XYZ file of C-alpha atoms in Angstrom:
686
model
C 126.410 68.906 44.708
C 129.234 70.955 46.873
C 130.043 73.371 43.864
C 126.770 73.995 43.293
C 126.042 74.479 47.410
C 129.046 76.307 47.635
C 128.330 79.179 44.328
C 125.099 79.571 46.605
C 126.959 80.712 49.427
C 126.882 84.668 48.933
C 128.309 87.104 51.206
C 127.508 88.860 53.707
C 125.348 85.300 54.066
C 121.646 85.844 54.734
C 120.180 82.311 54.611
C 118.722 82.100 57.894
C 120.333 78.296 58.758
C 123.515 79.711 58.226
C 123.049 82.957 60.119
C 122.337 81.131 63.169
C 124.771 78.647 62.983
C 127.612 81.475 63.167
C 125.425 83.500 65.707
C 125.398 79.912 67.772
C 129.681 79.701 66.941
C 129.981 83.980 68.068
C 128.242 82.865 71.336
C 130.863 80.156 71.916
C 133.617 80.999 70.874
C 133.257 85.039 71.452
C 133.426 84.779 75.506
C 135.890 81.851 76.038
C 138.235 84.488 73.563
C 137.220 87.546 75.834
C 138.330 85.005 79.256
C 141.461 83.814 78.234
C 142.590 87.585 78.079
C 140.661 88.203 81.702
C 137.678 90.363 79.953
C 134.061 89.479 80.546
C 132.423 87.556 78.172
C 130.054 89.873 76.519
C 133.214 91.774 75.772
C 133.757 88.729 73.155
C 130.861 88.629 71.519
C 130.828 92.722 70.834
C 134.107 92.319 68.945
C 132.962 89.683 66.787
C 129.910 91.144 66.357
C 131.704 93.958 65.266
C 134.392 92.189 63.285
C 131.860 89.551 61.575
C 129.406 93.069 60.709
C 128.988 95.368 57.769
C 131.484 97.740 58.712
C 134.204 95.101 58.735
C 134.528 91.817 57.271
C 130.484 91.598 56.267
C 130.317 87.866 56.583
C 126.953 88.043 57.807
C 124.342 90.631 57.330
C 122.646 92.741 59.769
C 119.027 91.578 58.902
C 115.417 91.955 60.164
C 115.598 88.897 62.248
C 118.922 89.869 64.108
C 117.232 92.946 65.315
C 114.360 91.705 66.467
C 116.068 89.216 68.424
C 118.701 91.985 69.658
C 115.493 93.826 70.808
C 113.622 90.501 73.064
C 117.281 89.905 74.456
C 118.003 93.639 75.515
C 113.727 93.482 77.079
C 115.082 90.449 78.711
C 118.478 91.917 80.405
C 117.012 94.463 81.636
C 115.255 92.330 83.735
C 117.507 89.976 84.595
C 118.898 93.332 86.431
C 115.585 94.176 88.379
C 114.928 90.336 89.275
C 118.732 90.081 90.596
C 118.630 93.582 92.661
C 119.234 92.780 96.538
C 115.566 93.827 97.669
C 116.705 92.569 101.325
C 119.561 94.497 101.701
C 117.730 97.529 100.703
C 114.936 97.475 103.020
C 116.881 96.205 105.656
C 119.288 99.793 105.257
C 117.102 102.079 103.050
C 119.099 104.804 103.886
C 122.322 104.122 103.022
C 121.272 102.755 100.195
C 119.554 106.025 99.204
C 122.288 108.064 99.805
C 124.917 105.899 97.822
C 122.436 105.409 94.923
C 121.556 109.248 94.910
C 125.347 110.732 95.530
C 126.548 108.017 92.771
C 123.932 109.263 90.282
C 123.534 112.792 90.569
C 127.648 113.758 91.103
C 128.426 112.082 87.760
C 124.974 112.993 86.108
C 125.093 116.815 86.711
C 128.511 116.994 86.304
C 129.278 114.693 83.407
C 125.858 116.747 81.421
C 127.067 119.503 82.018
C 131.255 118.403 80.920
C 129.217 116.719 77.330
C 127.101 119.844 76.917
C 130.189 122.179 77.066
C 133.321 120.477 76.380
C 132.325 117.772 73.097
C 129.494 120.033 71.913
C 126.641 117.332 72.297
C 123.061 118.752 72.115
C 121.482 118.636 75.790
C 119.175 115.745 75.515
C 122.314 113.984 74.096
C 124.328 114.532 77.221
C 121.692 113.887 79.205
C 121.221 110.967 77.889
C 125.371 109.665 77.807
C 125.414 110.876 81.738
C 123.155 108.865 82.628
C 125.010 105.352 80.739
C 127.798 106.103 82.844
C 126.123 107.569 86.525
C 124.643 104.107 86.661
C 126.560 100.972 87.367
C 126.942 97.113 86.741
C 128.190 94.898 89.782
C 130.910 93.352 87.275
C 133.098 92.527 90.610
C 130.406 90.975 92.222
C 132.188 87.906 92.547
C 135.262 89.369 93.993
C 133.300 90.587 97.076
C 131.585 87.261 96.738
C 134.877 85.545 97.052
C 136.289 86.956 99.558
C 133.505 86.935 102.380
C 132.830 90.743 102.684
C 129.155 90.718 100.749
C 127.581 91.663 104.197
C 129.866 94.796 105.148
C 127.778 98.052 105.221
C 129.414 99.576 102.904
C 128.953 96.957 100.001
C 125.270 95.988 100.798
C 124.530 99.890 100.854
C 126.342 99.351 97.048
C 124.144 95.934 96.437
C 120.892 98.546 97.196
C 121.773 101.702 95.120
C 122.271 100.251 92.676
C 118.103 99.893 92.459
C 118.411 104.269 92.769
C 120.901 103.919 89.555
C 119.089 101.974 87.537
C 115.877 103.549 87.820
C 117.031 107.195 87.644
C 118.804 106.095 84.743
C 116.010 104.859 83.102
C 113.879 107.158 84.240
C 116.142 109.667 82.321
C 116.068 108.178 78.765
C 111.930 107.968 79.577
C 112.148 111.722 79.430
C 114.564 112.395 77.198
C 113.290 109.885 74.271
C 110.032 111.848 75.220
C 111.210 114.836 74.363
C 113.014 114.067 71.037
C 110.401 114.974 69.025
C 108.927 117.969 71.041
C 109.969 120.277 73.275
C 110.399 120.376 76.897
C 107.670 121.287 79.112
C 105.781 120.502 82.374
C 103.411 118.431 80.336
C 105.870 116.248 79.100
C 106.822 116.010 82.753
C 103.799 115.397 84.088
C 102.768 112.430 80.735
C 105.825 110.340 82.179
C 104.869 110.718 85.573
C 101.228 109.571 85.481
C 103.299 106.616 82.864
C 105.815 105.978 85.287
C 102.766 105.514 88.335
C 100.835 103.299 86.158
C 103.398 101.171 84.932
C 104.838 100.890 89.093
C 101.305 100.186 89.903
C 100.724 97.614 87.336
C 103.424 96.042 87.619
C 103.371 95.854 91.744
C 99.954 95.214 92.252
C 99.205 92.926 89.467
C 102.606 91.052 88.542
C 102.958 89.693 92.686
C 99.180 88.546 92.737
C 98.900 86.599 89.473
C 102.439 84.887 89.654
C 101.573 83.977 93.480
C 98.548 82.271 92.126
C 99.662 80.739 89.432
C 103.240 79.624 90.900
C 100.954 77.614 93.714
C 98.502 76.579 91.131
C 101.326 75.614 88.397
C 103.957 74.196 90.718
C 104.621 70.701 88.979
C 105.151 71.921 85.995
C 108.463 74.278 85.796
C 108.441 74.953 81.912
C 104.976 76.332 82.500
C 106.603 78.889 85.178
C 109.345 79.530 82.978
C 106.408 80.536 79.986
C 104.562 82.560 82.042
C 107.728 84.441 83.237
C 108.231 85.538 79.664
C 104.531 86.309 79.231
C 104.869 88.909 82.466
C 107.655 90.053 81.389
C 107.334 91.193 77.446
C 103.457 92.343 79.166
C 104.907 94.915 81.354
C 107.417 95.775 78.214
C 104.651 96.462 76.330
C 102.946 98.224 78.499
C 105.946 100.586 79.302
C 105.460 101.138 75.106
C 101.452 102.114 75.177
C 102.536 104.828 77.645
C 105.300 106.054 75.384
C 108.227 104.496 77.683
C 111.079 102.343 76.519
C 109.935 98.560 76.918
C 113.417 97.623 78.895
C 112.141 99.893 82.000
C 108.860 97.573 81.499
C 110.984 94.698 81.499
C 113.071 96.013 84.818
C 109.938 96.847 86.278
C 109.008 93.267 85.717
C 111.765 91.733 87.355
C 111.431 93.945 90.612
C 108.011 92.798 90.761
C 108.874 88.926 90.499
C 112.024 89.595 92.643
C 111.201 88.189 95.704
C 108.654 85.028 94.344
C 112.006 83.567 92.636
C 114.150 82.608 95.156
C 117.947 82.445 93.813
C 119.162 78.378 93.850
C 115.840 77.237 92.676
C 115.228 75.464 89.058
C 113.150 78.659 88.070
C 116.196 80.708 88.498
C 118.208 78.665 87.338
C 116.037 78.062 83.521
C 116.041 82.101 83.402
C 119.876 82.433 83.996
C 120.160 79.613 81.429
C 117.955 80.792 78.845
C 119.386 84.791 78.721
C 122.734 83.820 79.095
C 122.916 81.341 76.337
C 120.654 82.894 73.993
C 119.166 85.857 74.911
C 121.253 88.315 75.735
C 124.078 87.323 73.574
C 122.061 88.175 70.477
C 121.444 91.371 72.287
C 125.470 91.563 72.151
C 125.894 90.739 69.088
C 123.424 93.161 67.740
C 125.492 96.014 69.609
C 128.846 94.288 67.898
C 126.908 94.654 64.055
C 126.330 98.407 65.025
C 129.991 99.346 65.642
C 131.970 100.142 62.870
C 135.540 100.164 63.372
C 136.486 101.809 60.992
C 135.592 105.331 62.790
C 138.143 103.968 65.676
C 140.759 104.409 63.612
C 140.025 106.772 60.997
C 140.673 109.556 63.734
C 140.989 110.632 66.918
C 137.703 111.148 67.899
C 136.611 107.851 68.949
C 138.969 107.901 71.290
C 139.326 111.429 72.595
C 135.641 110.899 73.604
C 136.265 106.851 75.146
C 139.045 109.259 77.346
C 137.045 112.081 78.670
C 133.940 110.345 79.576
C 135.925 107.724 81.293
C 138.233 110.454 82.803
C 134.702 112.015 83.996
C 132.649 109.148 85.721
C 136.172 107.992 87.488
C 136.407 111.739 89.053
C 132.888 112.366 89.697
C 132.325 108.111 90.833
C 135.498 108.710 93.651
C 134.193 112.639 94.801
C 130.771 110.350 95.300
C 132.557 107.076 97.407
C 133.977 109.753 99.558
C 131.329 112.126 100.208
C 129.099 108.938 100.889
C 132.089 107.435 103.483
C 132.693 110.755 105.425
C 128.986 111.249 105.888
C 128.562 107.189 107.050
C 131.693 107.050 109.043
C 133.195 104.247 106.201
C 137.016 103.801 106.638
C 139.473 104.134 103.929
C 139.170 99.926 102.457
C 134.908 100.524 102.709
C 135.127 103.459 100.680
C 137.749 101.924 97.874
C 135.111 99.493 97.887
C 132.511 100.806 97.017
C 134.380 102.844 94.797
C 135.638 100.120 92.548
C 132.597 98.670 92.636
C 130.397 101.456 91.164
C 132.894 102.075 88.656
C 131.548 98.397 86.771
C 129.674 99.015 83.445
C 128.569 95.877 81.465
C 125.596 95.332 79.166
C 122.354 97.631 80.401
C 124.856 100.705 79.442
C 125.177 98.913 76.406
C 121.243 99.092 76.061
C 120.895 102.729 76.481
C 123.183 103.709 74.031
C 121.751 101.580 71.582
C 118.373 103.157 72.098
C 120.400 106.787 71.939
C 122.218 105.746 68.622
C 118.704 104.451 67.243
C 116.575 107.830 67.776
C 120.060 109.762 66.255
C 121.103 111.637 69.293
C 124.246 110.243 69.213
C 126.726 109.031 66.216
C 128.760 105.958 65.839
C 131.471 107.879 67.480
C 130.017 108.285 70.580
C 129.034 104.159 70.343
C 132.076 102.948 69.617
C 133.338 105.025 72.659
C 130.854 103.717 75.219
C 132.034 100.108 73.475
C 135.297 100.616 74.914
C 134.668 102.506 77.924
C 133.316 98.787 79.004
C 136.279 97.489 77.980
C 138.320 99.650 80.168
C 136.071 99.418 83.082
C 136.075 95.734 82.740
C 139.658 95.581 83.805
C 139.297 98.944 85.872
C 136.418 97.873 88.551
C 137.662 94.266 89.045
C 140.885 95.188 89.781
C 139.984 98.339 92.154
C 137.533 95.827 93.911
C 140.171 93.238 95.124
C 142.506 95.494 96.277
C 140.197 96.838 98.491
C 138.133 93.610 99.317
C 141.414 91.732 100.260
C 142.264 94.754 102.297
C 138.798 94.803 104.178
C 138.453 91.042 104.639
C 141.473 91.569 106.512
C 140.264 93.799 109.206
C 137.480 91.403 109.841
C 138.316 89.199 113.449
C 139.524 85.983 112.797
C 136.969 83.768 112.568
C 134.706 85.620 110.837
C 132.581 83.820 108.458
C 135.222 81.093 107.928
C 132.907 77.944 108.156
C 130.766 76.500 105.246
C 127.509 77.160 107.893
C 125.928 77.932 104.133
C 126.440 75.126 102.201
C 125.242 72.104 104.155
C 125.160 68.611 103.265
C 121.444 67.522 103.085
C 119.601 64.152 102.939
C 116.117 64.190 102.241
C 114.471 60.774 102.377
C 111.555 60.160 100.663
C 108.834 57.459 101.527
C 107.240 55.658 98.351
C 103.803 57.541 98.601
C 105.455 61.000 100.307
C 102.845 64.224 99.778
C 104.484 66.538 97.363
C 107.657 65.273 96.823
C 108.558 68.535 94.770
C 107.863 71.121 96.958
C 110.555 69.261 99.484
C 113.328 69.235 96.904
C 112.705 73.044 95.867
C 112.909 73.661 99.908
C 115.717 71.986 99.976
C 117.302 73.876 96.794
C 116.464 77.133 98.781
C 118.543 76.323 102.021
C 121.112 74.794 99.813
C 121.339 78.532 98.033
C 122.994 79.394 94.702
C 126.682 78.550 95.167
C 126.379 75.409 97.400
C 128.896 72.960 96.268
C 127.619 70.440 98.590
C 125.101 67.736 97.299
C 121.725 66.962 98.259
C 120.895 62.839 99.199
C 117.471 61.715 97.586
C 117.224 58.233 99.486
C 114.375 55.957 99.881
C 114.310 53.148 102.468
C 112.989 50.082 100.378
C 111.760 47.046 102.868
C 112.768 43.772 100.885
C 110.185 41.612 99.749
C 109.228 37.905 99.961
C 111.970 37.055 97.940
C 114.942 38.011 95.720
C 112.460 38.988 92.549
C 110.028 41.239 94.326
C 112.988 43.031 96.086
C 114.448 44.032 93.167
C 110.832 45.089 91.783
C 110.721 47.592 94.249
C 114.074 49.147 94.063
C 113.812 49.027 90.301
C 110.301 51.391 90.994
C 112.081 53.763 93.084
C 114.924 54.134 91.703
C 112.448 55.005 88.430
C 111.198 57.589 90.833
C 114.440 58.781 92.489
C 115.887 60.030 88.444
C 112.472 61.817 87.740
C 113.161 63.846 91.277
C 117.090 64.291 90.325
C 116.379 65.925 87.294
C 114.892 68.428 89.367
C 118.515 68.908 90.836
C 119.981 68.641 87.459
C 117.653 71.975 86.108
C 118.717 74.119 89.392
C 122.282 72.952 89.104
C 122.662 72.042 92.527
C 124.338 68.446 93.060
C 121.853 65.255 93.870
C 122.660 62.168 94.041
C 119.941 59.460 94.440
C 120.229 56.165 96.532
C 117.579 53.478 96.834
C 118.396 51.673 100.203
C 117.380 48.546 101.415
C 116.325 47.768 104.637
C 113.454 45.936 107.173
C 113.749 49.241 109.297
C 113.320 52.180 107.327
C 114.013 54.644 110.153
C 117.620 52.741 110.577
C 118.360 53.347 106.645
C 118.046 57.226 107.045
C 119.703 57.344 109.579
C 122.988 55.294 108.754
C 122.435 56.811 105.593
C 122.901 59.947 107.334
C 126.112 59.081 109.044
C 127.680 57.773 105.574
C 127.262 60.841 104.047
C 127.587 63.433 106.709
C 125.068 65.036 106.372
C 124.367 68.266 108.645
C 120.490 68.030 108.105
C 117.943 65.999 107.551
C 114.773 66.913 105.661
C 111.697 64.762 106.022
C 108.033 65.420 104.778
C 105.511 64.617 106.815
C 101.907 63.139 105.510
C 99.030 63.847 107.633
C 96.972 60.933 106.423
C 99.494 58.858 107.384
C 101.111 60.369 110.794
C 97.309 61.517 112.403
C 97.166 57.795 114.608
C 100.493 59.107 115.978
C 101.060 61.486 118.737
C 103.220 63.504 117.198
C 104.623 63.083 113.248
C 104.698 59.120 112.832
C 106.585 55.596 113.762
C 109.165 56.451 111.050
C 109.985 59.899 112.178
C 109.825 59.169 116.232
C 112.236 56.390 115.452
C 114.614 59.093 113.569
C 114.248 61.349 116.383
C 115.323 59.558 118.596
C 118.639 57.725 116.818
C 119.947 60.616 115.089
C 121.860 64.149 117.091
C 121.130 66.029 113.977
C 119.388 68.329 112.921
C 115.666 67.158 111.501
C 112.937 69.529 110.110
C 109.651 67.993 109.099
C 108.040 69.438 106.824
C 104.711 69.843 105.058
C 104.221 72.216 102.648
C 100.681 73.251 101.703
C 101.898 76.168 98.487
C 105.621 76.091 97.088
C 108.237 77.618 99.060
C 109.176 80.553 96.936
C 105.632 82.544 97.228
C 105.871 82.748 100.817
C 104.898 86.113 102.569
C 105.412 85.563 106.167
C 107.507 83.261 108.585
C 105.902 82.668 112.138
C 108.789 81.625 114.231
C 107.187 79.606 117.291
C 109.554 80.098 119.841
C 109.126 77.615 123.130
C 110.176 79.012 126.946
C 114.128 77.536 127.185
C 114.727 76.764 123.650
C 117.605 79.322 124.237
C 119.411 76.872 126.151
C 119.558 73.922 124.103
C 122.970 73.496 122.131
C 121.460 73.510 119.010
C 119.583 77.078 119.321
C 121.495 79.249 117.158
C 122.557 76.714 114.638
C 117.886 76.563 113.594
C 117.465 80.106 114.291
C 120.393 80.731 111.415
C 118.762 78.500 109.422
C 115.445 80.438 109.966
C 116.834 83.569 109.406
C 118.806 82.399 105.923
C 115.240 80.717 104.606
C 113.074 84.231 105.259
C 116.558 85.857 103.501
C 116.266 83.464 100.457
C 112.729 83.903 99.491
C 112.636 87.817 100.729
C 109.568 86.875 103.631
C 109.312 88.852 107.262
C 109.717 86.618 110.437
C 107.177 86.624 113.194
C 108.458 85.890 115.837
C 106.499 84.433 118.712
C 108.249 83.164 122.148
C 105.882 81.662 124.036
C 105.926 82.778 127.512
C 109.007 84.528 127.333
C 110.543 87.531 126.972
C 109.943 88.595 123.647
C 113.069 91.456 123.902
C 115.261 88.715 124.931
C 115.542 86.838 121.825
C 115.256 89.541 119.710
C 118.746 90.109 120.596
C 119.682 86.442 120.617
C 118.437 86.651 116.824
C 120.414 89.653 116.075
C 123.992 87.696 117.484
C 123.289 85.546 114.674
C 124.357 85.718 111.296
C 122.656 86.730 108.216
C 120.424 89.642 108.106
C 116.442 89.416 107.795
C 114.109 91.723 109.191
C 111.587 90.226 111.831
C 109.218 91.242 114.479
C 109.102 89.716 118.155
C 106.409 89.438 119.678
C 105.602 87.640 123.266
C 102.510 85.024 123.614
C 101.222 84.248 127.336
C 100.363 80.526 126.776
C 99.850 77.802 124.207
C 96.154 77.566 123.884
C 96.861 81.928 123.094
C 99.410 81.152 120.394
C 96.818 78.848 118.892
C 94.654 81.886 118.554
C 96.715 84.428 117.430
C 97.808 81.917 114.474
C 94.664 81.368 112.941
C 94.066 85.180 113.345
C 97.508 86.350 111.496
C 98.469 83.307 109.286
C 97.610 83.931 105.660
C 97.452 81.232 103.243
C 100.674 82.384 101.480
C 102.524 81.866 105.082
C 104.376 79.704 106.791
C 104.878 78.628 110.240
C 107.874 77.364 111.597
C 108.560 75.610 115.231
C 111.780 75.414 116.572
C 110.606 72.329 118.532
C 113.514 70.585 120.870
C 113.660 66.722 120.967
C 111.117 64.906 124.350
C 113.458 65.561 127.271
C 115.455 68.037 126.082
C 115.780 71.807 127.320
C 113.241 73.761 126.137
C 110.793 70.874 125.757
C 107.204 71.124 126.272
C 104.583 68.683 126.342
C 102.389 70.952 124.160
C 104.846 70.970 121.245
C 103.354 67.093 120.988
C 100.635 68.403 119.574
C 100.999 71.336 117.291
C 101.968 69.521 114.490
C 98.765 67.957 113.860
C 97.298 72.039 115.312
C 99.404 73.702 112.220
C 98.187 70.948 109.635
C 94.722 72.283 110.778
C 95.663 75.947 109.927
C 94.394 77.954 107.080
C 98.831 78.105 105.392
C 98.650 74.176 106.081
C 102.293 74.606 105.523
C 104.831 74.467 108.250
C 108.348 73.452 109.582
C 109.279 72.206 112.877
C 112.786 72.523 113.069
C 115.085 70.029 115.592
C 117.734 71.128 116.941
C 121.613 68.978 117.008
C 121.580 68.065 120.026
C 125.251 67.563 122.055
C 127.448 69.723 120.422
C 127.595 73.159 121.736
C 130.871 74.121 120.048
C 129.315 73.085 116.468
C 126.450 75.626 117.261
C 128.403 78.692 118.091
C 130.236 79.150 114.884
C 126.563 80.935 113.784
C 127.467 83.906 116.264
C 128.682 86.718 114.981
C 131.479 87.972 115.909
C 131.435 92.191 116.607
């Protein structure tokens, strides 16, 4: 039997199960092999794909299935590029991002096109497309600047925002070139491409976001439906682009930008998207590219090496000129100039995506395709090396004490009652506050009151434990550490407060069930007791919509709250929440100076778009919130505890009034008590 099986296995492999098995092995071994030599994981998959492909060892046939999955992976890859763009950073300083993005693209593009046409003898379309490949950039060295804590530097944020221009322009060049392959350049061609771009961007901006918002609000409890909806959006946009005679990857890129603000980092949906892409779709694209590479072209002559040296040299020189020019105009320091140069030299799979389309359109030959693969290997070494040296020096320029806290990675206690409303939404709120890089866990706790006898108590604990395990699964999907506990205590509030002490919680997030709490003046006896017994920040939340669909956050600040010892921590939390979900802040200062609070908010680290307005009295505040707050808005009140500085008697009735307003979504932040030194860590150092 075994002999018959071996005899039936023909090389190259074409049997679907065997091909799939080999592909999975390549996806596992390739990145591990590459990272062992200090290279990005994508390099390993491409190299092994070239090795087992039809132009080398011929182990696996380059079948239609691999081509199909490769194209799907390519579309998925460009979607994630759009999804991960820093739109908030771009919106904060669009002129800086625009200057860097345009200079970083057009200088290499213009010089590169002329050089490729005159020196290498490529035709005009091939020259334009290949120049667009290295005129764009990929943030390969982002983990370095993130680790060194310089991501908020003005020059670094300009690079992050600039990628919106470089990638979009590269894809527009791709659309023009591919549209002209079968015809001649004409005004009609530009008009057709321009109209197609308007239709594509218009459909993406005016259809996908509102439809996504509606879907996420309606089906938020079934997260795998959310993922399937995103998949439909990706390929619908890609299909529309093809119908408009544009590249499918441009449609996917635009779709990523369209849902960018609706899928916050660190959430369950974002982690599912990244997991499926990194583990399946994108590796198939890389395998597909690797199997197109012809290793013999490299060894048969110097043509590939010459092309590689030429395009890498042109790229480094022109990117260096762009970095120098932008630095002179913006007044950047030498270290800032070197950081943006290092970041802008990175190239990755997006460059392969454009090159592959040019190769399939017969604009490029195998030598150019191989040269681009070698360029990726070189920039994978050069970009991190340059960035590491410059970012280290840039980090040393900061004032001592800047960004040296774990303010963005709080330990959160999330006590849930047995009948708490919308528990999953409270979990998502905790994940958004944690962010995508947090290591401290979210502690989910339910306090069980003992029954009449031991058996009844054990049954209650067993039921609660089952519920907590189901919620913990959501944490696993979001890749956020979640620890659960069923605690027995006659007094629920005492159990919560004691649990916060034991886990050293930085924040307590509690849900509010309005039906249970309207009989009490503020929230309810349990929440009131927690506020009385704990000095930690306590967030009381009622979310009528998923946190990721929030458009605006209306922040209610009572007069005198700025004198509270936990004020700056509360402001940091508000700004971090806004930045994470891409929402704008509308800060309403009751009976105080809007300009004064604008200055105070600006002292707190984390940049967020905000408007400030003074409100004369609480009655005016209620009327203004009723008029301005929409269904997708969130109202956040900074509410000192009763008797603290900044407390007003009107705060007692505010939660019940907020629950009846259109958003039905609010959070009241009760700031930390008695630790003014702790609060100062959230201030900027200038």
